[in-house]
Structure formats: structure tokens, C-alpha cells
CSV table of C-alpha atoms in Angstrom, one decimal:
chain,number,residue,atom,x,y,z
A,1,MET,CA,115.2,91.8,65.5
A,2,THR,CA,117.5,90.6,68.9
A,3,PHE,CA,120.6,91.6,69.9
A,4,GLY,CA,122.9,89.4,71.5
A,5,PHE,CA,124.2,91.4,74.4
A,6,LEU,CA,120.1,91.3,75.4
A,7,SER,CA,119.9,87.6,75.4
A,8,PRO,CA,120.3,87.8,79.3
A,9,LEU,CA,117.1,89.9,79.7
A,10,TYR,CA,115.2,87.8,76.4
A,11,THR,CA,116.1,84.8,78.9
A,12,ALA,CA,114.7,86.6,81.9
A,13,VAL,CA,111.6,88.3,80.2
A,14,SER,CA,110.7,84.8,78.9
A,15,TRP,CA,111.1,82.7,81.9
A,16,ILE,CA,108.7,85.5,84.0
A,17,ILE,CA,105.9,85.1,81.4
A,18,VAL,CA,106.3,81.1,81.1
A,19,GLN,CA,105.9,80.9,84.8
A,20,PHE,CA,102.7,83.0,85.3
A,21,HIS,CA,101.7,81.4,81.8
A,22,SER,CA,101.6,78.0,84.2
A,23,LEU,CA,99.5,79.5,86.9
A,24,TYR,CA,96.7,81.3,84.4
A,25,SER,CA,96.6,78.3,82.8
A,26,HIS,CA,94.9,76.5,85.7
A,27,ILE,CA,92.1,79.2,84.9
A,28,PHE,CA,92.2,79.7,81.3
A,29,ASP,CA,92.8,77.9,78.2
A,30,PRO,CA,96.6,77.3,77.9
A,31,ASP,CA,96.4,78.6,74.2
A,32,GLY,CA,93.9,81.5,74.9
A,33,GLY,CA,95.1,85.4,75.0
A,34,TRP,CA,94.2,85.7,78.8
A,35,ALA,CA,96.5,83.3,79.8
A,36,TRP,CA,99.3,84.9,77.9
A,37,GLY,CA,98.0,88.7,78.1
A,38,LEU,CA,97.9,88.3,82.2
A,39,ALA,CA,101.1,86.8,82.3
A,40,ILE,CA,102.7,90.0,80.5
A,41,ALA,CA,100.4,92.0,82.8
A,42,SER,CA,101.5,90.3,85.9
A,43,MET,CA,105.5,90.3,84.6
A,44,VAL,CA,104.8,94.4,84.3
A,45,VAL,CA,103.7,93.9,87.7
A,46,VAL,CA,106.7,92.6,88.9
A,47,ILE,CA,109.0,95.2,87.3
A,48,ARG,CA,107.2,97.6,88.6
A,49,ILE,CA,107.5,96.5,92.1
A,50,CYS,CA,111.2,96.1,91.6
A,51,LEU,CA,111.2,99.5,90.4
A,52,ILE,CA,109.2,100.9,93.9
A,53,PRO,CA,112.6,102.9,95.3
A,54,LEU,CA,113.6,104.0,92.2
A,55,PHE,CA,109.7,106.2,92.0
A,56,VAL,CA,110.4,107.3,96.1
A,57,LYS,CA,113.7,108.7,94.3
A,58,GLN,CA,112.0,110.1,91.4
A,59,ILE,CA,109.1,111.5,93.4
A,60,LYS,CA,112.0,113.4,95.8
A,61,ALA,CA,114.3,114.3,93.2
A,62,THR,CA,110.9,116.5,91.6
A,63,ARG,CA,110.3,118.1,94.4
A,64,ALA,CA,113.7,119.2,94.8
A,65,MET,CA,113.9,120.7,91.0
A,66,GLN,CA,111.0,122.1,91.3
A,67,ALA,CA,112.2,123.6,95.0
A,68,ILE,CA,115.5,125.1,93.3
A,69,GLN,CA,114.2,126.3,90.1
A,70,PRO,CA,113.8,130.1,91.4
A,71,LYS,CA,117.8,129.8,92.1
A,72,MET,CA,118.4,128.1,88.3
A,73,LYS,CA,116.6,131.2,87.0
A,74,ALA,CA,118.6,133.9,88.9
A,75,ILE,CA,122.0,131.5,87.6
A,76,GLN,CA,121.1,131.6,84.6
A,77,GLU,CA,120.3,135.4,84.2
A,78,ARG,CA,123.4,136.5,86.4
A,79,TYR,CA,126.3,134.1,84.0
A,80,LYS,CA,123.9,134.7,81.0
A,81,ASN,CA,127.0,135.6,79.2
A,82,ASP,CA,129.2,133.0,80.5
A,83,ARG,CA,128.3,129.4,79.9
A,84,GLN,CA,131.1,127.9,81.5
A,85,ARG,CA,130.2,129.3,84.9
A,86,GLN,CA,127.2,128.9,84.5
A,87,SER,CA,127.2,125.1,83.7
A,88,GLU,CA,129.7,125.2,87.0
A,89,GLU,CA,127.0,127.0,89.2
A,90,MET,CA,124.4,124.6,88.2
A,91,MET,CA,126.6,121.4,88.8
A,92,LYS,CA,127.0,123.2,92.3
A,93,LEU,CA,123.4,123.9,92.8
A,94,TYR,CA,122.4,120.3,91.8
A,95,LYS,CA,125.0,118.3,93.8
A,96,ASP,CA,123.5,120.8,97.0
A,97,ALA,CA,120.1,120.3,96.6
A,98,GLY,CA,120.7,116.3,95.9
A,99,THR,CA,119.1,115.8,92.9
A,100,ASN,CA,119.7,116.2,88.9
A,101,PRO,CA,117.4,116.6,85.4
A,102,PHE,CA,118.1,113.1,85.3
A,103,SER,CA,116.6,111.7,88.6
A,104,SER,CA,113.0,111.8,87.2
A,105,CYS,CA,114.1,109.5,84.2
A,106,LEU,CA,115.1,106.8,86.3
A,107,PRO,CA,112.5,104.4,86.3
A,108,ILE,CA,111.6,105.0,82.2
A,109,LEU,CA,115.3,104.6,81.7
A,110,VAL,CA,115.3,101.2,83.9
A,111,GLN,CA,112.5,100.1,82.8
A,112,ALA,CA,113.6,100.5,78.4
A,113,PRO,CA,115.8,97.5,78.8
A,114,PHE,CA,113.1,95.2,79.7
A,115,PHE,CA,110.3,96.8,77.0
A,116,THR,CA,113.0,95.9,74.4
A,117,ALA,CA,113.4,92.3,75.6
A,118,LEU,CA,109.5,91.9,75.7
A,119,TYR,CA,109.3,93.6,71.9
A,120,GLY,CA,112.3,91.0,70.8
A,121,VAL,CA,110.5,88.0,72.2
A,122,LEU,CA,106.9,88.8,71.0
A,123,ALA,CA,108.9,89.6,67.3
A,124,GLN,CA,110.4,86.0,67.2
A,125,VAL,CA,107.5,84.5,68.4
A,126,ALA,CA,105.5,86.1,65.6
A,127,LYS,CA,108.3,84.9,63.3
A,128,GLY,CA,107.9,81.0,64.9
A,129,HIS,CA,111.7,81.1,66.3
A,130,ASP,CA,112.9,80.0,70.0
A,131,ILE,CA,113.9,82.7,71.9
A,132,GLY,CA,114.6,82.5,75.6
A,133,VAL,CA,112.5,80.0,77.4
A,134,ILE,CA,110.2,79.6,74.9
A,135,HIS,CA,110.3,77.3,72.5
A,136,GLY,CA,108.4,74.2,71.2
A,137,ASP,CA,104.9,74.1,72.8
A,138,LEU,CA,105.1,76.9,74.5
A,139,LEU,CA,106.3,78.6,71.2
A,140,VAL,CA,103.0,77.1,69.8
A,141,SER,CA,100.7,78.5,72.3
A,142,ALA,CA,102.1,81.9,72.3
A,143,GLY,CA,101.2,81.6,68.3
A,144,LYS,CA,98.0,80.8,68.9
A,145,ALA,CA,96.7,83.3,71.5
A,146,HIS,CA,94.5,85.8,70.4
A,147,ILE,CA,93.0,88.8,72.7
A,148,PHE,CA,89.8,89.7,71.4
A,149,GLY,CA,90.9,88.4,68.1
A,150,ALA,CA,93.8,89.8,68.0
A,151,PRO,CA,97.3,87.9,67.9
A,152,LEU,CA,99.8,88.8,70.4
A,153,SER,CA,102.5,89.5,67.5
A,154,ALA,CA,99.8,91.4,65.5
A,155,THR,CA,100.7,95.1,64.9
A,156,PHE,CA,98.2,97.8,63.7
A,157,LEU,CA,100.3,98.5,60.2
A,158,GLY,CA,101.4,94.7,59.9
A,159,SER,CA,98.0,93.4,59.6
A,160,SER,CA,95.3,93.9,57.0
A,161,GLU,CA,92.6,92.4,59.2
A,162,THR,CA,90.1,95.3,60.3
A,163,SER,CA,89.4,93.1,63.6
A,164,VAL,CA,92.9,93.1,64.4
A,165,LYS,CA,93.3,96.7,63.5
A,166,ILE,CA,90.8,98.3,65.7
A,167,VAL,CA,91.3,96.4,68.7
A,168,THR,CA,95.3,97.5,68.5
A,169,ALA,CA,93.9,101.0,67.6
A,170,VAL,CA,91.8,101.1,70.8
A,171,MET,CA,94.7,99.8,72.9
A,172,ILE,CA,96.8,102.7,71.2
A,173,ILE,CA,94.0,105.4,72.7
A,174,MET,CA,93.6,104.0,76.1
A,175,MET,CA,97.9,103.9,76.1
A,176,SER,CA,98.1,107.8,75.3
A,177,LEU,CA,95.2,108.6,77.1
A,178,SER,CA,96.3,107.0,80.3
A,179,GLN,CA,99.7,108.3,79.9
A,180,PHE,CA,98.1,111.7,79.8
A,181,ILE,CA,95.6,111.2,82.5
A,182,THR,CA,98.7,110.3,84.7
A,183,GLN,CA,101.1,113.1,84.0
A,184,ARG,CA,98.0,115.6,84.0
A,185,GLN,CA,97.1,114.1,87.4
A,186,LEU,CA,100.9,115.2,88.7
A,187,MET,CA,100.8,118.7,87.0
A,188,THR,CA,97.6,120.1,88.8
A,189,LYS,CA,97.5,118.3,92.0
A,190,ASN,CA,100.9,117.7,92.8
A,191,VAL,CA,102.7,120.6,91.9
A,192,ASP,CA,103.6,124.2,93.9
A,193,LEU,CA,101.4,126.7,92.3
A,194,THR,CA,103.6,129.2,94.2
A,195,VAL,CA,106.4,128.4,91.9
A,196,LYS,CA,106.2,130.1,88.0
A,197,THR,CA,109.2,128.8,86.2
A,198,PRO,CA,110.0,128.1,83.1
A,199,PHE,CA,110.6,124.4,84.2
A,200,MET,CA,106.8,124.3,84.9
A,201,GLN,CA,105.7,125.4,81.3
A,202,GLN,CA,108.3,122.3,80.2
A,203,GLN,CA,106.2,120.3,82.4
A,204,LYS,CA,102.9,121.2,80.9
A,205,MET,CA,104.5,120.9,77.4
A,206,LEU,CA,105.6,117.2,78.0
A,207,MET,CA,101.8,116.2,79.1
A,208,TYR,CA,100.8,116.5,75.8
A,209,VAL,CA,104.3,115.5,73.6
A,210,PHE,CA,104.3,112.2,75.7
A,211,PRO,CA,101.0,111.2,74.7
A,212,VAL,CA,100.9,111.8,71.0
A,213,MET,CA,104.9,110.5,70.8
A,214,PHE,CA,103.1,106.9,72.2
A,215,ALA,CA,100.1,106.9,69.7
A,216,VAL,CA,103.2,107.7,66.9
A,217,MET,CA,104.8,105.0,68.2
A,218,GLY,CA,102.2,102.4,68.9
A,219,ILE,CA,101.2,102.1,65.1
A,220,ASN,CA,103.9,99.6,65.0
A,221,PHE,CA,104.0,97.9,68.6
A,222,PRO,CA,102.4,94.5,68.7
A,223,VAL,CA,99.8,94.0,70.7
A,224,GLY,CA,101.7,92.0,73.8
A,225,VAL,CA,103.5,95.2,74.0
A,226,LEU,CA,100.6,97.2,74.1
A,227,VAL,CA,99.3,95.4,76.8
A,228,TYR,CA,102.6,95.9,78.6
A,229,TRP,CA,102.5,99.2,78.1
A,230,LEU,CA,98.9,100.0,78.7
A,231,THR,CA,99.5,97.8,82.3
A,232,THR,CA,102.6,100.0,83.0
A,233,ASN,CA,100.3,103.5,82.6
A,234,VAL,CA,97.6,101.9,84.7
A,235,TRP,CA,99.9,100.9,87.2
A,236,SER,CA,102.0,104.3,87.4
A,237,MET,CA,98.9,106.2,87.2
A,238,GLY,CA,97.4,104.3,90.5
A,239,GLN,CA,100.8,104.4,92.3
A,240,GLN,CA,101.1,108.1,92.1
A,241,LEU,CA,97.8,108.5,93.3
A,242,ILE,CA,98.6,107.1,96.4
A,243,VAL,CA,101.6,109.1,96.6
A,244,ILE,CA,99.6,112.5,95.8
A,245,HIS,CA,97.3,111.4,98.4
A,246,ASN,CA,99.1,110.5,101.3
A,247,ASN,CA,102.3,112.4,101.0
A,248,PRO,CA,101.5,115.4,98.4
A,249,THR,CA,104.3,118.0,97.5
A,250,PRO,CA,104.3,121.5,100.1
A,251,GLY,CA,102.0,124.1,98.7
A,252,SER,CA,100.3,121.9,96.2
A,253,LYS,CA,96.2,121.5,95.8
A,254,ALA,CA,96.9,117.8,97.0
A,255,TRP,CA,98.6,119.5,100.0
A,256,ASP,CA,95.9,121.6,101.0
A,257,GLU,CA,93.5,119.0,100.4
A,258,ARG,CA,95.4,116.9,103.2
A,259,GLN,CA,96.1,119.4,105.6
A,260,ALA,CA,91.7,119.7,105.6
A,261,ARG,CA,91.3,116.4,106.2
A,262,LEU,CA,94.0,116.2,108.8
A,263,LYS,CA,92.7,118.6,110.9
A,264,LYS,CA,89.1,117.1,110.9
A,265,ALA,CA,90.4,114.4,111.6
A,266,GLY,CA,92.5,115.6,114.6
A,267,ARG,CA,95.4,114.6,113.4
A,268,LEU,CA,97.3,118.0,112.5
A,269,ARG,CA,99.8,118.8,115.1
A,270,PRO,CA,100.0,123.0,115.8
A,271,ASP,CA,103.4,123.0,113.3
A,272,GLY,CA,101.3,121.5,110.8
A,273,THR,CA,102.9,118.4,111.1
A,274,GLU,CA,100.8,115.1,111.4
A,275,ILE,CA,100.3,113.0,114.1
A,276,LYS,CA,101.5,109.3,112.8
A,277,GLY,CA,100.4,106.1,113.8
A,278,ALA,CA,102.0,102.6,114.0
A,279,LEU,CA,103.7,100.4,111.4
A,280,TRP,CA,105.9,104.0,109.6
A,281,GLY,CA,101.5,105.7,109.8
A,282,MET,CA,100.1,102.9,108.1
A,283,LEU,CA,97.9,102.3,111.3
A,284,PRO,CA,96.0,105.0,112.4
A,285,PRO,CA,97.2,106.8,115.8
A,286,SER,CA,96.4,106.0,119.7
A,287,LYS,CA,93.9,108.2,121.1
A,288,GLU,CA,96.5,109.3,123.9
A,289,ALA,CA,98.5,111.1,120.7
A,290,LEU,CA,95.2,112.4,119.1
A,291,THR,CA,94.2,114.2,123.0
A,292,ALA,CA,97.6,115.5,123.8
A,293,ALA,CA,97.9,116.8,119.9
A,294,THR,CA,94.4,118.7,120.8
A,295,THR,CA,95.3,119.9,124.0
A,296,ALA,CA,98.5,121.6,122.7
A,297,ALA,CA,96.1,123.4,119.7
A,298,ALA,CA,94.1,124.5,122.0
A,299,VAL,CA,96.5,126.3,124.2
A,300,VAL,CA,98.2,127.6,121.1
A,301,GLU,CA,95.2,128.9,119.9
A,302,ASP,CA,94.7,130.5,122.9
A,303,SER,CA,97.9,132.1,123.7
A,304,VAL,CA,97.5,133.4,119.8
A,305,GLN,CA,94.2,135.2,120.5
A,306,ALA,CA,95.8,136.3,123.6
A,307,ARG,CA,98.1,138.3,121.8
A,308,ARG,CA,95.8,139.3,119.0
A,309,GLN,CA,93.9,141.3,121.5
A,310,GLN,CA,94.4,145.3,121.2
A,311,PRO,CA,93.0,148.4,122.7
A,312,ARG,CA,90.1,149.8,121.1
A,313,ARG,CA,90.7,153.0,118.7
A,314,GLN,CA,88.8,155.8,120.0
A,315,THR,CA,87.2,158.1,118.1
A,316,LYS,CA,88.4,162.2,118.4
A,317,ALA,CA,85.2,163.0,119.8
A,318,GLN,CA,85.5,160.4,122.9
A,319,ARG,CA,89.1,161.4,123.2
A,320,GLN,CA,87.7,165.1,124.0
A,321,GLN,CA,85.6,163.8,126.1
A,322,GLY,CA,88.2,161.6,128.0
A,323,GLY,CA,90.6,165.0,128.4
A,324,ALA,CA,87.7,166.9,130.0
A,325,ALA,CA,86.9,164.7,132.1
A,326,GLN,CA,90.5,164.9,133.5
A,327,GLY,CA,90.6,168.3,133.5
A,328,ALA,CA,87.8,168.4,135.5
A,329,GLU,CA,89.1,166.0,138.6
A,330,PRO,CA,90.9,168.9,140.5
A,331,GLY,CA,87.9,171.0,140.8
A,332,GLN,CA,86.1,168.0,141.5
A,333,ASP,CA,88.7,167.3,144.6
A,334,ALA,CA,88.5,170.7,145.9
A,335,ALA,CA,84.8,170.3,146.1
A,336,ALA,CA,85.1,167.4,147.9
A,337,GLU,CA,87.1,168.6,150.5
A,338,GLN,CA,85.4,172.3,151.5
A,339,PRO,CA,82.2,170.3,153.0
A,340,ALA,CA,84.9,168.9,155.1
A,341,GLU,CA,86.6,171.7,156.2
A,342,ALA,CA,83.0,173.0,156.9
A,343,ALA,CA,81.8,170.3,159.3
A,344,ALA,CA,84.9,170.7,161.3
A,345,PRO,CA,84.9,173.3,164.3
A,346,ALA,CA,86.3,176.7,163.9
A,347,ASP,CA,89.3,177.4,166.1
A,348,SER,CA,90.3,181.2,166.0
A,349,THR,CA,93.2,180.5,168.0
A,350,ALA,CA,94.9,177.8,166.0
A,351,LYS,CA,96.6,178.3,163.3
A,352,PRO,CA,95.7,177.0,160.0
A,353,THR,CA,97.4,173.7,159.3
A,354,ALA,CA,98.9,173.2,155.8
A,355,ALA,CA,96.4,171.1,154.7
A,356,LYS,CA,93.1,173.8,154.8
A,357,GLN,CA,96.3,176.2,153.3
A,358,ALA,CA,96.5,173.9,150.3
A,359,ALA,CA,92.6,173.6,150.2
A,360,ALA,CA,91.5,177.4,150.5
A,361,LYS,CA,94.4,178.1,147.4
A,362,PRO,CA,92.6,178.1,144.1
A,363,ALA,CA,93.3,174.9,142.0
A,364,GLY,CA,95.7,177.1,139.5
A,365,THR,CA,98.1,177.8,142.7
A,366,ARG,CA,99.1,174.5,144.2
A,367,GLN,CA,102.0,173.1,144.2
A,368,GLY,CA,103.4,171.8,141.3
A,369,ALA,CA,101.7,174.8,139.2
A,370,ARG,CA,104.5,177.3,138.1
A,371,GLN,CA,103.3,181.2,137.6
A,372,GLN,CA,104.4,182.9,134.5
A,373,PRO,CA,105.4,186.5,135.1
A,374,LYS,CA,103.3,189.2,134.1
A,375,ARG,CA,104.3,191.0,130.9
A,376,GLY,CA,103.9,195.0,130.8
A,377,GLY,CA,104.6,196.1,133.8
A,378,GLY,CA,106.5,199.0,135.4
A,379,GLN,CA,108.7,201.4,133.2
A,380,ARG,CA,111.9,200.8,131.8
A,381,PRO,CA,115.0,202.9,133.4
A,382,LYS,CA,116.7,205.2,131.2
A,383,ARG,CA,119.7,205.1,129.3
A,384,LYS,CA,122.6,207.0,130.8
A,385,SER,CA,123.8,209.3,128.2
């Protein structure tokens, strides 16, 4: 079944496949499954390379959605009785954050027309009908192509041969398994574990729903379409692994592993940012940059340690001993002054100096010490009648 409005896509998909087929025909049998299968896989690679900007946008949108989940939950609780106001506040939040729930689905939505076009091309080839630029000898060659004994246009339900069912079943399992591994890799390593929201539960649920859905749909997919989806899943897995390794989500497990690697390599600034090299960080940084960063980190560490130094806490016995020592200091000073007075020559005619008078006074009567009036002395005057 084909659609007239998709005729340009049928032509484009078939043309790309034919060009790669002519290239691989120099190495493999032109009528064999390797030439046609690799042509389909190469078409997937071309499409995914063109979708890299959308993939980057998808990663950013997913991170933004994770960051605003607490605010979304607060809006839902605040306006749970007012659906219209809740929708308005949600749209405002999406606008401020620069994201929306559909941004993470962009690569899949863009691939859908190409997937439909490939499905139509293979269906027409199976019927022996011309489609796009595949006609004449190319149509006959594509009809002869087999992958591990299964024709490109064969399906699991549409074939009665056991060998074809085995090949398609294995490809369906591999397609679903690669989909599950890709989603699980994202959930376990590139998700901020400090954020616990319903969005996280939905993502975990989709991790199991999508593989099952593709497995159920895969029993009706031609072998060529299974090659397409298996290739795109493997590409997504590798592409996502590179992104998680080099640019993980802050707060995730992959982020902690990356920070540890950068710190070990001396490429981490005191503020936690990476020291990048030339060509947008693809080349390692220079020795001068690493030395400057190491020096700055040492200075920051020294200042932090200096601020952290606190006086030692004394026990009660140590505080009491310190108070007793301070109380004994005045007496020690007076005792130290007495030998000096004894050593001085006696002068009966000279008046004692102020210093000697102060030294002769007891420690309790020195200047600054207040004398308290005595109580109980004398008699009270009698009252006059």
C-alpha cells in the first residue's frame, strides 16, 4: 500500500538505496542480501547524520523537562481544581524553560515519513511493482536478495518457511532488545537522581512499553524494515553513549563519573567546570592551561583549609586550670616585686614613693578594686515620737 502524497519520499529513499547498492556491488554480489542490506543500513546512517541537530535539541529538551518537574508538580497541586489556569501556567512554564513535552519526540517524528516510505518501497518490491527509481533489472535484483535465507520483503506472519520465521524472529528480538538497552542506559546513567517526579515514573514505564510495542509491530515488518530499525537502534545506542560520556546530565551517575575522570586528569577547575582544548574541546588542553588550573585549585584549597581552622575546644578541667592560673598572676607579680624592694637601700628620711606604697598594699586593695561597705556596724538612731 502506497500513498500518493509520499511519492517524493519514495523516490528519495529508493534513490539513496540504489546509490549505495551500486557502491557495495563492487564488493558483494549485486543480487545478494549483503549489497541490498548494507544499502538500507547506509541509508539509515545518512538519515541519522542529518538528524544530529534534532538529537542535540532532544537531549536539551529532556534535561529541561527534568529540571522543571518540581515546578510542574507545584502548579498541578496549586490549580488542581482549575484546569484552564493549570494549562495556562504550564504553557508559561514551558515557554520560560524553552522546552515542551513533544521536543523529546522530534527524532522519532521526523523518521516516521522515511520509515513509511521504506515500508512502501519494500512492499512494492515484494509485489514486483516499480517504485521510485527501482525498476527493471534493479527490481529483479532486489526481489532475489536474501539475508540469511530470508527475502528482503518477507515478514514473520507472511511467510510459511521455518528458516524465514527464525531469521525474522531473531531480528525482532534484537530490535526490541536494542530499544530496551538504549532507554535503560538513559534512565540509569543520565538522569538526575535527586529529582523524584511522576515524569521519572513515566520514563521507566516507557522503557518497558516501547520494546514490547515494537516486538508486536515487528511481526508484520518486512526483513528490510527490520534491518532499518535494528540499524537505527544501534546508531541511537552508540550516539547516546557518546553524549552520556562527554556531556552527561548534572546530578546523574554519569556526571559524577565524568567529574572524577576530569579531576584525575587535572582538567577540572576549582568551580567544577571543565578545561577544554582546541576544536570545541575535541583536542586535549595545553600544558599551560592545566598548570594554571592546578595552581588555582591549590590556592582555593589552601584558603578553604585556612577558613576551616577553628580553636580547639577545652574541657571543663582545662578551663578551670586556666582560670586558676589567671587568678594567681597578681600574687606572683607582688612576690616578684618584694625582692626588688629589699635590694634597694633604706632611706628613712625619704618618703615612700607611690610605687612602693602600691606594692606594700595588699593585692585586694590595689587601684581598681572596689571596697564593699560593712554590714551590721553601728546602731540605728531611734525614731522621735
